[in-house]
Short mmCIF file of C-alpha atoms and ligand atoms in Angstrom, two decimals:
data_model
loop_
_atom_site.label_atom_id
_atom_site.label_comp_id
_atom_site.label_asym_id
_atom_site.label_seq_id
_atom_site.Cartn_x
_atom_site.Cartn_y
_atom_site.Cartn_z
CA MET A 1 0.04 0.19 -0.02
CA TYR A 2 2.97 2.24 1.01
CA ASN A 3 0.88 5.30 2.66
CA HIS A 4 2.17 8.25 3.66
CA ASP A 5 2.05 7.98 7.62
CA LYS A 6 3.07 5.85 10.55
CA MET A 7 1.68 5.41 14.07
CA LEU A 8 3.68 5.79 17.09
CA ILE A 9 2.62 4.21 19.93
CA LYS A 10 4.61 4.29 23.44
CA GLY A 11 3.09 1.48 25.38
CA GLY A 12 2.74 0.86 29.54
CA SER A 13 -0.39 3.12 29.61
CA PRO A 14 -2.86 1.64 31.00
CA LEU A 15 -6.48 2.33 29.36
CA MET A 16 -9.14 3.91 31.51
CA GLY A 17 -12.49 5.58 30.99
CA GLU A 18 -15.56 5.41 28.74
CA THR A 19 -15.76 4.99 25.09
CA MET A 20 -18.64 4.53 22.22
CA VAL A 21 -18.31 1.83 19.80
CA SER A 22 -19.15 2.93 16.20
CA GLY A 23 -21.53 1.32 13.52
CA GLY A 24 -20.56 -2.07 12.22
CA LYS A 25 -18.27 -2.52 9.04
CA ASN A 26 -19.76 -5.68 8.23
CA THR A 27 -23.00 -4.87 8.18
CA SER A 28 -22.67 -1.59 6.57
CA VAL A 29 -21.16 -3.04 3.55
CA ALA A 30 -24.07 -5.47 3.17
CA VAL A 31 -26.78 -2.86 3.82
CA ILE A 32 -25.41 -0.24 1.67
CA PRO A 33 -25.48 -1.97 -1.38
CA ALA A 34 -29.10 -3.46 -0.60
CA THR A 35 -30.29 -0.09 -0.85
CA ILE A 36 -30.20 -0.32 -4.79
CA LEU A 37 -33.05 -3.38 -4.67
CA SER A 38 -35.52 -0.25 -4.75
CA ASP A 39 -35.87 2.90 -6.68
CA GLU A 40 -37.10 4.87 -3.90
CA PRO A 41 -34.70 6.65 -1.64
CA SER A 42 -33.46 5.10 1.47
CA THR A 43 -31.26 6.45 4.89
CA ILE A 44 -28.86 4.46 6.54
CA GLU A 45 -27.86 6.05 10.01
CA ASN A 46 -25.13 4.90 12.20
CA LEU A 47 -22.44 4.24 9.67
CA PRO A 48 -19.03 4.22 10.73
CA ASP A 49 -16.85 7.02 9.10
CA ILE A 50 -14.43 4.18 7.22
CA ASP A 51 -12.86 3.61 3.84
CA ASP A 52 -15.04 0.62 3.25
CA VAL A 53 -18.35 2.52 3.56
CA HIS A 54 -16.68 5.26 1.29
CA ALA A 55 -15.35 2.76 -1.30
CA LEU A 56 -19.05 1.76 -1.58
CA ILE A 57 -20.54 5.00 -1.63
CA GLU A 58 -18.19 5.76 -4.41
CA ILE A 59 -19.06 2.52 -6.33
CA LEU A 60 -23.14 3.43 -6.03
CA GLU A 61 -22.43 6.67 -7.54
CA LEU A 62 -20.42 5.30 -10.30
CA LEU A 63 -23.36 3.54 -11.32
CA GLY A 64 -25.32 6.84 -11.41
CA ALA A 65 -27.17 6.50 -8.00
CA GLU A 66 -27.51 9.71 -6.30
CA CYS A 67 -26.01 9.75 -2.63
CA GLU A 68 -25.84 12.29 0.36
CA TYR A 69 -23.59 11.58 2.72
CA VAL A 70 -23.21 13.15 5.76
CA PRO A 71 -20.18 11.36 7.81
CA ASP A 72 -21.31 10.03 11.33
CA GLN A 73 -24.91 11.42 10.75
CA TYR A 74 -26.47 9.40 7.74
CA LEU A 75 -26.22 8.36 3.86
CA THR A 76 -28.98 8.75 1.77
CA VAL A 77 -29.11 6.83 -1.49
CA ARG A 78 -31.57 7.69 -4.44
CA PRO A 79 -31.10 4.51 -6.58
CA LYS A 80 -33.61 5.97 -9.38
CA SER A 81 -30.94 7.44 -11.50
CA ILE A 82 -28.36 4.24 -11.80
CA ASN A 83 -27.97 3.60 -15.44
CA SER A 84 -25.04 0.96 -15.26
CA HIS A 85 -24.44 -2.50 -13.77
CA HIS A 86 -20.52 -2.34 -14.20
CA VAL A 87 -18.37 -2.14 -11.22
CA PRO A 88 -14.54 -1.79 -12.44
CA PHE A 89 -11.46 -3.35 -10.55
CA SER A 90 -10.39 0.29 -9.61
CA LEU A 91 -13.38 0.38 -6.90
CA THR A 92 -13.73 -3.37 -6.01
CA ARG A 93 -9.99 -3.77 -5.52
CA ARG A 94 -10.46 -1.60 -2.45
CA LEU A 95 -12.83 -3.81 -0.75
CA ARG A 96 -14.06 -7.76 -0.48
CA ALA A 97 -17.48 -6.71 0.13
CA SER A 98 -17.35 -5.10 -3.38
CA TYR A 99 -18.71 -8.53 -4.43
CA TYR A 100 -22.34 -7.78 -2.68
CA MET A 101 -23.03 -5.68 -5.84
CA LEU A 102 -23.42 -9.08 -7.73
CA GLY A 103 -26.50 -9.78 -5.54
CA ALA A 104 -27.71 -6.01 -5.41
CA LEU A 105 -27.42 -5.76 -9.10
CA LEU A 106 -28.72 -9.01 -10.16
CA GLY A 107 -31.95 -8.26 -7.35
CA ARG A 108 -32.41 -4.83 -9.23
CA GLY A 109 -32.29 -5.20 -12.87
CA GLY A 110 -30.81 -8.85 -13.57
CA LYS A 111 -27.45 -7.73 -14.79
CA ALA A 112 -24.24 -7.45 -13.25
CA THR A 113 -20.61 -6.86 -14.58
CA VAL A 114 -18.22 -6.80 -11.15
CA ALA A 115 -14.80 -6.73 -11.45
CA TYR A 116 -13.14 -9.41 -8.56
CA PRO A 117 -13.01 -8.01 -5.16
CA GLY A 118 -10.17 -6.72 -3.30
CA GLY A 119 -9.57 -7.25 0.52
CA CYS A 120 -7.52 -8.57 3.38
CA GLU A 121 -5.00 -11.25 2.03
CA ILE A 122 -5.67 -13.73 4.70
CA GLY A 123 -6.59 -17.23 2.32
CA SER A 124 -7.49 -17.56 -1.15
CA ARG A 125 -11.00 -16.41 -0.19
CA PRO A 126 -12.99 -18.13 -3.70
CA ILE A 127 -16.43 -17.07 -4.34
CA ASP A 128 -17.60 -20.56 -5.79
CA GLN A 129 -20.10 -20.55 -3.11
CA HIS A 130 -21.57 -17.34 -4.34
CA VAL A 131 -21.68 -18.45 -8.37
CA LYS A 132 -23.47 -21.71 -7.00
CA GLY A 133 -25.67 -19.78 -4.54
CA LEU A 134 -26.83 -16.97 -7.56
CA SER A 135 -26.94 -19.92 -10.31
CA ALA A 136 -29.42 -21.45 -8.64
CA LEU A 137 -31.59 -18.54 -8.72
CA GLY A 138 -31.44 -18.65 -12.35
CA ALA A 139 -28.53 -16.35 -13.42
CA THR A 140 -25.86 -17.30 -15.88
CA ILE A 141 -22.47 -16.88 -14.70
CA LEU A 142 -19.54 -16.13 -16.59
CA GLU A 143 -16.04 -15.63 -14.96
CA ARG A 144 -13.56 -14.10 -17.35
CA SER A 145 -10.82 -11.50 -17.58
CA GLY A 146 -11.12 -10.79 -13.95
CA PHE A 147 -14.79 -9.95 -14.05
CA VAL A 148 -17.84 -11.65 -13.19
CA GLU A 149 -20.39 -11.36 -15.40
CA ALA A 150 -23.93 -12.47 -14.09
CA GLU A 151 -27.30 -12.08 -16.04
CA ALA A 152 -30.54 -13.46 -15.14
CA LYS A 153 -34.08 -12.59 -17.38
CA LYS A 154 -35.81 -13.59 -14.21
CA LEU A 155 -34.58 -14.60 -10.65
CA GLY A 156 -36.51 -17.31 -9.54
CA GLY A 157 -36.63 -18.97 -5.72
CA ALA A 158 -34.51 -21.79 -4.97
CA ASP A 159 -33.07 -24.00 -2.59
CA VAL A 160 -29.45 -23.12 -2.17
CA PHE A 161 -27.37 -25.56 0.12
CA PHE A 162 -24.33 -24.04 0.76
CA ASP A 163 -21.00 -26.40 1.39
CA ILE A 164 -19.56 -24.35 3.59
CA VAL A 165 -20.69 -21.56 5.80
CA THR A 166 -20.10 -18.39 4.01
CA VAL A 167 -20.85 -14.80 5.56
CA GLY A 168 -20.65 -13.17 2.06
CA GLY A 169 -22.42 -16.01 0.33
CA THR A 170 -25.28 -15.81 2.38
CA ILE A 171 -25.43 -12.22 1.90
CA ASN A 172 -25.31 -12.16 -1.75
CA ILE A 173 -28.08 -14.88 -2.02
CA MET A 174 -30.38 -12.67 0.44
CA LEU A 175 -29.69 -9.66 -1.95
CA ALA A 176 -30.64 -11.53 -4.96
CA ALA A 177 -33.29 -13.38 -3.79
CA ALA A 178 -35.05 -10.83 -1.71
CA THR A 179 -37.11 -9.60 -5.30
CA ALA A 180 -36.97 -12.97 -7.20
CA GLU A 181 -40.14 -14.89 -8.08
CA GLY A 182 -41.22 -17.35 -5.17
CA THR A 183 -39.44 -18.50 -2.04
CA THR A 184 -35.62 -19.07 -1.71
CA ILE A 185 -34.46 -21.68 1.21
CA ILE A 186 -30.85 -21.17 2.15
CA TYR A 187 -29.46 -23.79 4.25
CA ASN A 188 -25.76 -23.93 5.97
CA ALA A 189 -26.94 -20.19 6.29
CA ALA A 190 -24.19 -17.96 7.94
CA LYS A 191 -25.64 -16.31 11.46
CA GLU A 192 -23.61 -13.53 12.28
CA PRO A 193 -25.21 -10.65 13.68
CA HIS A 194 -24.71 -8.68 10.57
CA ILE A 195 -26.88 -11.33 8.50
CA VAL A 196 -29.99 -10.47 10.83
CA ASP A 197 -28.83 -6.85 10.38
CA LEU A 198 -29.17 -7.25 6.82
CA ALA A 199 -32.45 -9.01 6.86
CA ASN A 200 -33.86 -6.94 9.27
CA PHE A 201 -33.04 -3.73 6.95
CA LEU A 202 -34.32 -5.65 3.85
CA ASN A 203 -37.59 -6.63 5.68
CA SER A 204 -37.50 -2.48 6.57
CA MET A 205 -37.78 -2.05 2.59
CA GLY A 206 -40.64 -4.58 2.52
CA ALA A 207 -38.97 -7.97 1.85
CA ARG A 208 -40.07 -11.19 3.67
CA ILE A 209 -37.07 -12.79 5.23
CA LYS A 210 -37.21 -15.69 7.80
CA GLY A 211 -34.61 -17.06 9.80
CA ALA A 212 -32.18 -14.99 9.58
CA GLY A 213 -29.26 -15.94 12.69
CA THR A 214 -30.20 -19.38 12.04
CA ASP A 215 -28.93 -22.02 9.87
CA ILE A 216 -31.87 -21.95 7.61
CA ILE A 217 -33.38 -18.67 5.95
CA ARG A 218 -36.09 -18.25 4.16
CA ILE A 219 -36.91 -15.36 1.62
CA THR A 220 -40.27 -14.59 -0.11
CA GLY A 221 -39.36 -12.78 -2.82
CA ARG A 222 -41.31 -9.81 -3.46
CA GLU A 223 -41.72 -7.93 -6.71
CA THR A 224 -41.00 -4.55 -5.57
CA LEU A 225 -39.19 -3.02 -2.48
CA HIS A 226 -39.59 0.67 -1.00
CA GLY A 227 -37.46 2.74 0.37
CA THR A 228 -36.58 2.93 4.25
CA THR A 229 -34.75 4.53 7.06
CA TYR A 230 -32.74 2.35 9.60
CA THR A 231 -29.96 2.50 11.98
CA VAL A 232 -27.28 -0.34 11.51
CA ILE A 233 -26.15 -1.95 14.53
CA PRO A 234 -22.63 -1.50 16.28
CA ASP A 235 -19.88 -2.90 15.53
CA GLN A 236 -18.93 -6.60 17.01
CA ILE A 237 -15.13 -6.74 16.00
CA GLU A 238 -14.58 -3.12 17.43
CA THR A 239 -15.98 -3.87 20.61
CA GLY A 240 -13.84 -7.03 20.61
CA THR A 241 -10.60 -4.77 19.44
CA LEU A 242 -11.34 -2.25 22.41
CA MET A 243 -12.10 -4.94 25.04
CA ILE A 244 -8.90 -6.75 24.28
CA ALA A 245 -6.86 -3.30 24.32
CA ALA A 246 -8.55 -2.73 27.84
CA ALA A 247 -7.53 -6.17 29.33
CA ALA A 248 -3.71 -5.84 27.35
CA THR A 249 -2.97 -2.65 29.12
CA HIS A 250 -4.12 -3.82 32.70
CA GLY A 251 -6.54 -0.96 32.55
CA ASP A 252 -10.36 -0.58 33.24
CA VAL A 253 -12.76 0.71 30.18
CA THR A 254 -16.55 0.72 29.87
CA ILE A 255 -17.32 0.64 25.89
CA HIS A 256 -20.69 1.86 25.53
CA GLY A 257 -23.19 1.29 22.64
CA CYS A 258 -22.55 -2.09 22.02
CA ILE A 259 -24.32 -5.49 22.06
CA PRO A 260 -23.28 -7.76 24.90
CA THR A 261 -25.35 -10.90 23.64
CA HIS A 262 -22.90 -10.49 20.37
CA MET A 263 -19.34 -10.41 22.51
CA GLU A 264 -20.19 -14.15 24.27
CA ALA A 265 -17.60 -15.82 22.69
CA LEU A 266 -15.10 -13.43 23.59
CA THR A 267 -16.19 -12.64 26.73
CA ALA A 268 -16.36 -16.07 28.02
CA LYS A 269 -12.15 -16.45 26.90
CA LEU A 270 -11.32 -13.25 28.62
CA LEU A 271 -13.15 -14.55 32.03
CA GLU A 272 -10.93 -17.68 31.42
CA MET A 273 -7.85 -15.29 31.22
CA GLY A 274 -8.95 -14.00 34.78
CA ILE A 275 -10.10 -10.69 33.12
CA GLN A 276 -13.07 -9.20 34.55
CA VAL A 277 -15.61 -8.19 32.30
CA SER A 278 -19.27 -7.14 33.40
CA GLU A 279 -22.39 -6.20 31.12
CA GLY A 280 -25.33 -4.08 31.15
CA ASP A 281 -27.97 -3.62 28.36
CA ASP A 282 -25.67 -1.74 25.79
CA ILE A 283 -22.17 -1.78 27.79
CA ILE A 284 -19.30 -3.64 28.59
CA ARG A 285 -16.74 -3.06 31.34
CA VAL A 286 -13.34 -4.73 30.90
CA ARG A 287 -11.10 -4.76 34.21
CA ALA A 288 -7.46 -6.36 34.34
CA HIS A 289 -5.56 -5.97 37.05
CA ASP A 290 -3.26 -9.38 37.29
CA GLN A 291 -1.40 -11.42 35.29
CA HIS A 292 -3.12 -13.28 32.64
CA ARG A 293 -3.98 -16.92 32.34
CA ALA A 294 -3.05 -18.75 29.07
CA ILE A 295 -5.87 -20.24 27.57
CA ASN A 296 -6.75 -22.21 24.37
CA ILE A 297 -8.79 -20.83 21.37
CA LYS A 298 -10.41 -22.04 18.17
CA THR A 299 -12.29 -19.98 15.75
CA GLN A 300 -15.50 -21.15 14.62
CA VAL A 301 -18.36 -19.46 12.71
CA TYR A 302 -20.45 -17.19 14.94
CA PRO A 303 -21.70 -17.88 17.67
CA GLY A 304 -18.08 -19.11 18.05
CA PHE A 305 -14.74 -17.15 18.76
CA PRO A 306 -14.72 -14.88 15.47
CA THR A 307 -11.79 -15.65 13.10
CA ASP A 308 -12.03 -11.42 13.17
CA LEU A 309 -10.43 -11.52 16.86
CA GLN A 310 -8.01 -14.18 16.16
CA GLN A 311 -5.16 -11.87 15.25
CA PRO A 312 -5.62 -8.97 18.58
CA ILE A 313 -6.32 -11.70 20.96
CA THR A 314 -3.07 -13.47 19.61
CA ALA A 315 -1.44 -10.34 20.45
CA LEU A 316 -3.00 -10.33 23.99
CA LEU A 317 -1.82 -13.51 24.80
CA CYS A 318 1.58 -13.11 23.80
CA MET A 319 2.24 -11.73 27.81
CA ALA A 320 0.24 -14.14 29.17
CA ASN A 321 1.28 -16.69 31.95
CA GLY A 322 2.31 -19.96 30.04
CA GLN A 323 1.71 -21.53 26.77
CA SER A 324 -1.71 -20.56 24.73
CA THR A 325 -2.88 -22.27 21.44
CA VAL A 326 -4.93 -20.39 18.73
CA TYR A 327 -6.29 -22.67 16.07
CA GLU A 328 -7.41 -20.61 12.85
CA THR A 329 -10.41 -22.68 11.33
CA ILE A 330 -11.72 -20.13 8.81
CA PHE A 331 -8.73 -18.64 7.10
CA GLU A 332 -5.70 -20.44 5.85
CA GLN A 333 -3.65 -17.73 5.66
CA ARG A 334 -4.73 -15.52 8.56
CA PHE A 335 -1.30 -15.46 10.72
CA LYS A 336 0.80 -12.81 8.71
CA HIS A 337 0.91 -10.31 12.08
CA LEU A 338 3.20 -13.27 13.72
CA ASP A 339 6.13 -12.22 12.14
CA GLU A 340 5.73 -9.00 13.37
CA LEU A 341 5.06 -9.77 16.96
CA ARG A 342 7.96 -11.78 16.85
CA ARG A 343 9.78 -8.62 15.97
CA MET A 344 8.72 -7.25 19.32
CA GLY A 345 9.75 -10.11 21.25
CA ALA A 346 6.86 -12.45 21.25
CA HIS A 347 7.54 -16.45 21.07
CA ILE A 348 5.49 -17.56 18.65
CA LYS A 349 5.27 -20.83 16.53
CA LEU A 350 2.99 -21.71 13.85
CA MET A 351 2.15 -25.51 13.11
CA ASP A 352 -0.25 -25.54 10.16
CA ARG A 353 -3.17 -23.31 11.19
CA ILE A 354 -2.21 -23.71 14.97
CA VAL A 355 -0.31 -20.85 16.41
CA LEU A 356 1.68 -21.97 19.68
CA ILE A 357 2.31 -18.93 22.16
CA GLU A 358 4.68 -19.03 25.22
CA GLY A 359 3.86 -15.86 27.16
CA VAL A 360 7.12 -13.73 27.70
CA PRO A 361 7.21 -11.09 30.34
CA THR A 362 7.86 -8.27 28.24
CA LEU A 363 7.52 -7.24 24.50
CA TYR A 364 9.61 -4.38 23.29
CA GLY A 365 8.70 -1.67 20.78
CA ALA A 366 9.72 -1.65 17.00
CA PRO A 367 9.07 -1.02 13.93
CA VAL A 368 6.18 -2.98 12.64
CA THR A 369 4.01 -3.41 9.19
CA ILE A 370 0.63 -3.84 8.69
CA THR A 371 -0.11 -6.95 5.99
CA ASP A 372 -4.31 -6.95 6.79
CA LEU A 373 -7.09 -4.80 8.89
CA ARG A 374 -7.21 -7.00 11.75
CA ALA A 375 -3.23 -7.67 11.81
CA GLY A 376 -3.44 -4.24 11.99
CA ALA A 377 -5.38 -4.36 15.45
CA ALA A 378 -3.10 -6.76 16.50
CA LEU A 379 -0.17 -4.81 15.94
CA VAL A 380 -1.43 -1.53 17.70
CA ILE A 381 -2.88 -3.75 20.84
CA ALA A 382 1.11 -5.05 20.80
CA GLY A 383 2.24 -1.37 20.78
CA LEU A 384 0.27 -0.33 23.80
CA MET A 385 1.48 -3.51 25.80
CA ALA A 386 5.52 -3.22 24.77
CA ARG A 387 7.64 -1.47 26.63
CA GLY A 388 9.21 1.67 24.55
CA THR A 389 8.12 3.15 20.89
CA THR A 390 6.16 0.92 18.26
CA GLU A 391 6.43 2.46 14.84
CA VAL A 392 3.31 0.96 12.79
CA TYR A 393 3.73 1.23 9.04
CA GLU A 394 0.73 0.84 6.47
CA THR A 395 -1.93 2.58 8.59
CA ALA A 396 -4.23 2.79 6.05
CA PHE A 397 -5.51 -0.94 6.49
CA ILE A 398 -6.71 0.12 9.85
CA ASP A 399 -8.41 3.12 8.41
CA ARG A 400 -10.56 0.49 5.95
CA GLY A 401 -12.30 -0.75 9.21
CA TYR A 402 -12.27 1.04 12.18
CA GLU A 403 -13.37 4.78 12.58
CA ARG A 404 -10.91 6.65 14.19
CA LEU A 405 -9.30 4.15 16.35
CA GLU A 406 -6.38 6.04 17.79
CA ASP A 407 -8.61 8.89 18.94
CA LYS A 408 -10.33 6.51 21.01
CA LEU A 409 -7.71 4.95 22.57
CA ARG A 410 -6.02 8.27 22.96
CA ALA A 411 -8.71 9.61 24.50
CA LEU A 412 -8.93 6.34 27.01
CA GLY A 413 -4.77 7.29 27.99
CA ALA A 414 -2.86 5.69 25.19
CA ASP A 415 0.02 7.45 24.18
CA ILE A 416 -0.74 6.98 20.14
CA HIS A 417 -0.33 9.38 17.54
CA ARG A 418 0.61 9.74 13.77
CA GLU A 419 3.30 11.35 11.99
CA THR A 420 3.57 11.88 8.09
CA LEU A 421 6.43 9.97 6.74
C1 EPZ B 501 -16.61 -11.85 6.02
O1 EPZ B 501 -15.75 -12.50 4.93
C2 EPZ B 501 -16.04 -10.92 6.68
N1 EPZ B 501 -15.68 -9.70 5.69
C3 EPZ B 501 -14.72 -11.31 7.04
O2 EPZ B 501 -14.31 -10.06 7.76
C4 EPZ B 501 -14.62 -12.24 8.03
O3 EPZ B 501 -13.65 -12.67 9.03
C5 EPZ B 501 -15.64 -13.33 7.46
O4 EPZ B 501 -16.69 -13.27 6.77
C6 EPZ B 501 -15.92 -14.41 8.35
O5 EPZ B 501 -16.79 -14.15 9.27
C7 EPZ B 501 -16.90 -8.94 5.12
O6 EPZ B 501 -18.11 -9.13 5.94
C8 EPZ B 501 -16.84 -7.80 4.53
P1 EPZ B 501 -16.93 -16.15 4.43
P2 EPZ B 501 -16.13 -13.33 3.84
O7 EPZ B 501 -17.49 -16.34 2.97
O8 EPZ B 501 -17.38 -13.15 3.82
C9 EPZ B 501 -14.33 -19.70 2.32
C10 EPZ B 501 -12.71 -8.52 8.57
O9 EPZ B 501 -11.58 -8.36 9.16
N2 EPZ B 501 -15.41 -19.87 1.23
O10 EPZ B 501 -17.57 -16.40 5.53
O11 EPZ B 501 -15.20 -13.37 2.90
C11 EPZ B 501 -13.50 -18.59 2.62
O12 EPZ B 501 -12.23 -18.94 2.04
C12 EPZ B 501 -12.94 -9.06 7.36
O13 EPZ B 501 -13.77 -7.63 8.63
C13 EPZ B 501 -15.34 -20.60 0.54
O14 EPZ B 501 -14.57 -21.34 -0.06
O15 EPZ B 501 -15.92 -14.78 4.62
C14 EPZ B 501 -12.82 -19.06 3.98
O16 EPZ B 501 -12.47 -20.03 4.50
C15 EPZ B 501 -11.96 -10.15 6.97
N3 EPZ B 501 -16.04 -20.32 -0.94
C16 EPZ B 501 -14.60 -19.52 4.73
O17 EPZ B 501 -15.26 -19.94 3.50
C17 EPZ B 501 -16.96 -19.19 -1.14
O18 EPZ B 501 -17.57 -18.97 -2.16
C18 EPZ B 501 -15.49 -18.33 5.49
O19 EPZ B 501 -15.62 -16.99 4.31
C19 EPZ B 501 -16.96 -18.15 -0.02
C20 EPZ B 501 -16.20 -18.30 1.29
#
């Protein structure tokens, strides 16, 4: 990426105080494309002010939609003026979620030409299940010259059985099926909070979706959907990142505006480490004073331990008391942060997909490079834990998925700022 600034973090300050979590990245990148399933305007609130949101707005504007975006306030999309179904690589390369334009454009008008997506390099990330599902709905799909060309005279409801639980695949089929003729049943569906949020959004547009959040989602297609106003849920992974940062610095942080039930897998693991976690309706408080116990983690689809928090908690475990293991079952190459943590003094081995971490008494600040979004979160957390100063390069990755992360951390007492290179 070679972007033009670096983050400087002087470790050792415990994070103390209150903070507010932003709207969810992975729900926002599904809900924004869904607005084009109607010709009427829709307004979305609580969107995080992050580059993935900005990139999707650029895509909608390129297609001809009118977008009125006030960061941290609202986005209103007026899709009526859309006059294209072609999404170029110059835009899709910026985020994985650009492939939701396939389902949304097919659902809107039966035609989509979308360049392959970019996004974090954490594995091969094929889209075979998306293709399988969209084909089942009656789309003809051609993959050539780096583009996916999809066309359907009329989308028809169908049974879609995913061979693997896929968040993106589930979302793409929901988008295309919402206006298909007849009923679609998705078996082996993903159950993440953002799947439920998308179903609620589509239902607020007049769609008829039942079962989101379970393995089986039933979608009865509607000819036309109407505009809506909707507030997206808070970000589950930012909440988890802030919880881990509070624990990593032996601090005392209360996170407002979150949904504690979304955090249960992480909360259980922090409690196992001896960290205090208490909950209110929409708050979580994390307190940590003593040495952390080493634990074992296995990433799973929701409601299991989320793969997106595997990298941040690996940083936390680098100074736990004893040997921890982290088994990454979702993405085969989500380990690029390990080399950077080793530069800071971590004792880590990788055996196939299992990370073996021998806790050390101290990490040391060092120059490190971010390779993907959640690796960035892991390195920031390690910098907060380390003795001395850590220089973090390629901070643009963080801006893709976290809304002003260092401002939030600085407000909690972290010694963190950016410098132009
Ligand atoms: C979404 O990615 C998230 N991204 C990821 O978050 C998250 O890690 C992932 O879901 C799992 O929760 C967005 O929501 C934009 P998958 P996605 O399809 O949809 C394989 C972050 O940090 N697979 O559930 O790409 C795939 O290779 C990002 O916010 C196929 O084999 O994930 C992976 O091994 C990183 N064929 C597994 O399924 C397919 O057609 C799960 O992938 C699709 C997926």
